[in-house]
Coordinates of C-alpha atoms and ligand atoms in Angstrom, one line a residue:
X295 CA 40.9 -81.3 74.2
X296 CA 41.5 -84.1 71.6
X297 CA 38.8 -86.0 72.4
X298 CA 36.4 -82.4 72.4
X299 CA 37.8 -81.9 68.7
X300 CA 37.3 -85.3 67.3
X301 CA 33.8 -85.1 68.8
X302 CA 33.4 -81.6 66.7
X303 CA 34.6 -82.9 64.0
X304 CA 32.5 -86.0 64.0
X305 CA 29.3 -83.9 64.6
X306 CA 30.0 -81.4 61.7
X307 CA 31.6 -84.2 59.0
X308 CA 29.3 -85.0 56.0
X309 CA 29.4 -88.3 54.7
X310 CA 30.8 -87.7 51.1
X311 CA 30.7 -90.1 48.0
X312 CA 34.0 -91.6 48.0
X313 CA 32.6 -94.6 45.9
X314 CA 30.2 -94.7 43.3
X315 CA 28.2 -97.2 45.1
X316 CA 28.1 -95.0 48.4
X317 CA 24.6 -95.1 50.0
X318 CA 22.7 -91.9 48.9
X319 CA 20.8 -91.9 52.1
X320 CA 23.7 -91.8 54.2
X321 CA 25.0 -88.6 51.9
X322 CA 21.6 -87.2 52.4
X323 CA 21.8 -87.1 56.2
X324 CA 24.6 -84.8 55.8
X325 CA 22.9 -82.3 54.0
X326 CA 19.9 -82.6 56.2
X327 CA 21.8 -80.6 58.5
X328 CA 21.3 -78.0 57.2
X329 CA 18.7 -78.8 54.2
X330 CA 16.4 -80.3 56.6
X331 CA 15.3 -83.6 57.8
X332 CA 11.9 -83.4 56.7
X333 CA 12.9 -80.9 53.8
X334 CA 12.3 -77.7 55.8
X335 CA 15.7 -75.8 56.0
X336 CA 17.0 -75.0 59.7
X337 CA 17.6 -71.6 58.6
X338 CA 14.8 -70.7 55.5
X339 CA 16.5 -67.4 55.4
X340 CA 19.9 -68.2 53.9
X341 CA 19.3 -72.0 53.3
X342 CA 17.1 -73.0 50.3
X343 CA 14.7 -75.6 50.0
X344 CA 16.0 -78.6 48.0
X345 CA 13.3 -81.5 48.4
X346 CA 11.2 -81.5 45.1
X347 CA 13.2 -78.7 43.5
X348 CA 14.1 -79.7 39.5
X349 CA 16.5 -82.2 39.0
X350 CA 18.5 -80.5 36.4
X351 CA 18.7 -77.2 38.3
X352 CA 20.2 -79.6 41.2
X353 CA 22.6 -81.0 39.1
X354 CA 24.0 -78.0 37.6
X355 CA 24.1 -76.0 41.1
X356 CA 26.7 -78.9 42.5
X357 CA 28.4 -78.8 39.2
X358 CA 28.6 -74.9 39.3
X359 CA 29.9 -74.6 43.0
X360 CA 32.3 -77.4 42.5
X361 CA 33.6 -75.8 39.2
X362 CA 33.8 -72.2 40.8
X363 CA 31.0 -70.7 38.5
X364 CA 28.9 -70.1 41.7
X365 CA 30.5 -69.1 45.2
X366 CA 29.5 -70.0 48.6
X367 CA 31.6 -70.6 51.6
X368 CA 29.4 -73.7 52.9
X369 CA 28.6 -75.0 49.4
X370 CA 31.6 -74.8 47.6
X371 CA 33.6 -77.0 49.9
X372 CA 30.8 -79.4 50.1
X373 CA 30.3 -79.8 46.4
X374 CA 34.0 -80.3 45.7
X375 CA 33.6 -84.1 46.6
X376 CA 30.9 -84.6 44.2
X377 CA 31.7 -85.7 40.9
X378 CA 29.1 -85.5 38.0
X379 CA 27.8 -88.9 38.8
X380 CA 27.4 -88.5 42.2
X381 CA 25.9 -84.9 41.5
X382 CA 23.5 -86.7 39.4
X383 CA 22.7 -89.3 41.9
X384 CA 22.0 -86.8 45.1
X385 CA 19.9 -84.7 42.7
X386 CA 17.7 -87.2 41.7
X387 CA 17.3 -88.1 45.5
X388 CA 16.2 -84.7 46.5
X389 CA 14.4 -83.7 43.4
X390 CA 11.7 -87.0 43.7
X391 CA 10.8 -85.6 47.4
X392 CA 7.9 -83.7 47.8
X393 CA 8.2 -80.1 48.4
X394 CA 7.6 -79.2 52.2
X395 CA 5.0 -77.2 53.1
X396 CA 7.3 -74.9 54.7
X397 CA 6.6 -71.2 55.0
X398 CA 7.2 -68.4 57.4
X399 CA 5.0 -65.9 58.5
X400 CA 3.1 -64.5 55.3
X401 CA 4.6 -61.3 54.3
X402 CA 2.5 -57.9 54.4
X403 CA 1.2 -57.0 51.0
X404 CA 2.5 -60.5 49.5
X405 CA -0.7 -61.2 47.7
X406 CA -0.6 -58.5 45.3
X407 CA 1.4 -59.6 42.1
X408 CA 3.8 -56.8 41.5
X409 CA 4.0 -55.7 37.7
X410 CA 6.4 -57.4 35.6
X411 CA 6.4 -60.8 37.0
X412 CA 4.9 -62.2 34.0
X413 CA 8.4 -62.2 32.5
X414 CA 9.6 -64.5 35.0
X415 CA 6.5 -66.9 34.4
X416 CA 7.9 -67.7 31.1
X417 CA 10.7 -69.4 32.8
X418 CA 9.9 -70.3 36.3
X419 CA 6.3 -71.4 35.7
X420 CA 2.9 -69.9 35.8
X421 CA 2.8 -70.8 39.3
X422 CA 6.4 -70.9 39.7
X423 CA 6.7 -74.1 40.2
X424 CA 10.1 -74.3 38.1
X425 CA 10.5 -76.4 34.6
X426 CA 12.7 -77.1 32.5
X427 CA 13.6 -73.3 31.9
X428 CA 14.1 -72.4 35.4
X429 CA 14.2 -73.5 38.9
X430 CA 11.0 -73.7 41.5
X431 CA 10.9 -70.5 43.1
X432 CA 7.6 -70.7 44.8
X433 CA 7.5 -71.1 48.7
X434 CA 11.6 -70.2 48.7
X435 CA 12.1 -67.9 51.7
X436 CA 11.7 -64.0 50.7
X437 CA 15.1 -63.5 52.2
X438 CA 16.7 -66.2 50.2
X439 CA 14.9 -65.2 47.2
X440 CA 16.0 -61.3 47.5
X441 CA 19.4 -62.5 48.1
X442 CA 19.6 -64.7 45.3
X443 CA 18.3 -61.8 42.9
X444 CA 20.2 -59.1 44.4
X445 CA 23.5 -61.3 43.8
X446 CA 22.6 -61.8 40.3
X447 CA 22.4 -58.2 40.2
X448 CA 25.3 -57.0 41.5
X449 CA 27.6 -59.6 39.8
X450 CA 28.1 -61.7 42.8
X451 CA 26.2 -64.9 40.9
X452 CA 26.8 -65.0 37.4
X453 CA 26.3 -68.8 36.6
X454 CA 23.5 -67.6 34.1
X455 CA 23.7 -65.2 31.2
X456 CA 20.0 -64.0 31.3
X457 CA 19.1 -63.8 35.2
X458 CA 21.9 -60.9 35.7
X459 CA 20.4 -58.7 32.8
X460 CA 16.7 -59.3 34.4
X461 CA 17.8 -58.5 37.7
X462 CA 19.7 -55.1 36.9
X463 CA 16.7 -54.1 35.0
X464 CA 14.6 -53.5 38.3
X465 CA 14.9 -51.5 41.2
X466 CA 15.7 -53.0 44.4
X467 CA 12.2 -52.4 45.7
X468 CA 10.8 -54.2 42.6
X469 CA 12.9 -57.1 43.7
X470 CA 11.8 -56.8 47.0
X471 CA 8.3 -56.8 45.7
X472 CA 8.7 -59.8 43.5
X473 CA 10.5 -61.7 46.3
X474 CA 7.7 -61.2 48.9
X475 CA 5.0 -62.3 46.3
X476 CA 6.7 -65.2 45.1
X477 CA 7.8 -66.8 48.3
X478 CA 4.1 -66.7 49.2
X479 CA 2.9 -68.2 45.9
X480 CA 1.5 -72.1 46.7
X481 CA 1.6 -74.3 43.2
X482 CA -2.0 -75.6 42.7
X483 CA -3.6 -73.5 45.7
X484 CA -3.2 -70.1 45.2
X485 CA -3.4 -69.3 41.3
X486 CA -2.0 -65.5 40.2
X487 CA -3.7 -63.6 37.8
X488 CA -1.0 -62.2 35.9
X489 CA -0.2 -65.0 33.6
X490 CA 0.0 -65.3 29.6
X491 CA 2.8 -68.0 29.9
X492 CA 2.1 -71.4 29.0
X493 CA 3.2 -73.8 31.7
X494 CA 6.4 -75.6 31.1
X495 CA 6.1 -79.3 30.8
X496 CA 7.5 -81.1 33.9
X497 CA 10.4 -83.7 33.1
X498 CA 9.5 -87.1 33.9
X499 CA 9.5 -88.4 37.1
X500 CA 9.0 -84.8 38.9
X501 CA 6.4 -84.1 40.9
X502 CA 3.4 -82.2 39.2
X503 CA 2.4 -78.8 40.0
X504 CA -0.2 -79.1 43.0
X505 CA 1.0 -82.1 44.4
X506 CA 3.1 -80.4 46.8
X507 CA 0.3 -79.1 48.6
X508 CA -0.5 -82.0 51.7
X509 CA -2.6 -79.8 53.8
Ligands
LIG147 C1 26.2 -76.5 56.6 C2 25.2 -76.1 56.0 C3 24.9 -76.9 54.8 C4 25.0 -78.5 54.1 C5 25.6 -79.6 55.4 C6 24.6 -78.4 53.0 N1 24.3 -77.2 52.5 FE1 23.3 -77.0 50.6 N2 23.3 -74.9 51.1 C7 23.7 -74.6 52.2 C8 23.3 -72.9 52.0 C9 23.5 -71.9 52.8 C10 23.0 -72.9 50.4 C11 22.8 -71.3 49.8 C12 23.9 -70.9 49.2 C13 24.2 -69.8 48.6 O1 23.5 -68.6 48.8 O2 24.6 -69.9 47.3 C14 22.7 -74.3 50.0 C15 22.7 -74.2 48.7 C16 22.4 -75.4 47.8 C17 21.9 -75.9 46.6 C18 21.6 -74.8 45.8 C19 19.9 -74.7 45.5 C20 19.3 -73.7 45.0 O3 18.0 -73.6 45.1 O4 20.0 -72.7 44.6 C21 22.5 -77.1 46.5 C22 22.0 -77.9 45.0 C23 22.5 -77.9 47.9 N3 22.6 -76.8 48.6 C24 22.5 -79.0 47.9 C25 23.3 -79.7 49.0 C26 23.5 -81.1 49.1 C27 23.4 -82.3 48.2 C28 23.9 -81.3 50.5 C29 24.7 -82.5 50.8 C30 25.7 -83.0 50.2 C31 24.1 -79.9 51.2 N4 23.7 -78.9 50.2 C32 24.6 -79.7 52.5 C33 23.7 -75.1 53.3 C34 24.0 -76.3 53.5
LIG148 C1 14.8 -66.8 30.3 C2 14.3 -67.5 31.6 C3 14.4 -66.6 32.7 C4 13.4 -65.6 32.9 C5 12.9 -64.8 32.3 C6 13.6 -65.4 34.7 N1 14.6 -66.5 35.1 FE1 15.2 -66.3 37.3 N2 16.5 -68.1 36.4 C7 16.4 -68.9 35.4 C8 17.4 -69.9 35.2 C9 17.7 -70.8 34.3 C10 18.0 -69.7 37.0 C11 18.9 -70.7 37.4 C12 20.5 -70.1 37.3 C13 21.3 -71.1 37.7 O1 21.7 -71.6 36.7 O2 21.7 -70.8 38.7 C14 17.4 -68.8 37.3 C15 17.4 -68.5 38.8 C16 16.6 -67.9 39.6 C17 16.7 -67.4 40.8 C18 17.7 -68.0 42.0 C19 16.8 -69.4 42.5 C20 17.9 -70.0 43.6 O3 17.1 -71.2 44.0 O4 18.9 -69.9 43.9 C21 15.6 -66.5 41.2 C22 15.6 -66.1 42.8 C23 15.2 -65.9 40.0 N3 15.7 -66.6 39.0 C24 14.3 -65.0 40.3 C25 13.6 -64.8 38.8 C26 12.7 -63.5 38.7 C27 12.2 -62.7 40.0 C28 12.6 -63.2 37.5 C29 11.7 -62.3 36.8 C30 11.7 -60.7 37.0 C31 13.1 -64.2 36.3 N4 13.8 -65.0 37.6 C32 13.2 -64.4 35.3 C33 15.7 -68.5 34.4 C34 14.8 -67.2 33.9

């Protein structure tokens, strides 16, 4: 009984950064249990891709989960052990990985850009590759994108001032159409037409749009 318990604990334990010189690779192994060994999450519907995500966004999310500004029953406890220096290290580790070619089945109707999408491109990038003003969205699953958009709209996610306003201005149907479209965008491969905003400059060291595609 005790052995089984210990084994269960061991299997679910995530190596956490106790010392500043902890091996980032070892910590990342713990994340891989959900975020994936190759960057493809074990459950695309609920777990976001963090490989190749914007570094500053990752740092901020680790901060927000720890501070209680963003709440999630899985990530909030994990983030407790990440002091700012640890969060910066693990964020840099994942941000420099290439975004995986991850997607699930293509959604019907995803190819048609819904109206209003150009507003999002101003911050999330022309191909939703992300930049200094917003995280990458392209290639995240439709379900995860929609859950995030709905959480902003309903007031369950409040760690940004603008997003709740934008999301409340849309109907759920409009949010659904946007999530479906954005999840299907592959930067560098499929340019979308409704573009007026300039592409935000990529921060130094990040992967250029288009470099995510391996096939
Ligand atoms: C048991 C599964 C699990 C483990 C282990 C895990 N995560 Fe997560 N992670 C999640 C889920 C689920 C979410 C989405 C939570 C939400 O909706 O707020 C998430 C979200 C995130 C986000 C926000 C990304 C975004 O696009 O908003 C970051 C950053 C993150 N995790 C980093 C990590 C790091 C770093 C580790 C390892 C130290 C880790 N996670 C370990 C399940 C996990
Ligand atoms: C003024 C800039 C701005 C605009 C315009 C904007 N966003 Fe955002 N968005 C952000 C920022 C910044 C974040 C990250 C907030 C945080 O710190 O968690 C974000 C987060 C998100 C997330 C959560 C991503 C994740 O990994 O959890 C989604 C989904 C999203 N935005 C969709 C949209 C859509 C769709 C539109 C257009 C209708 C839009 N955004 C317009 C700045 C913007």
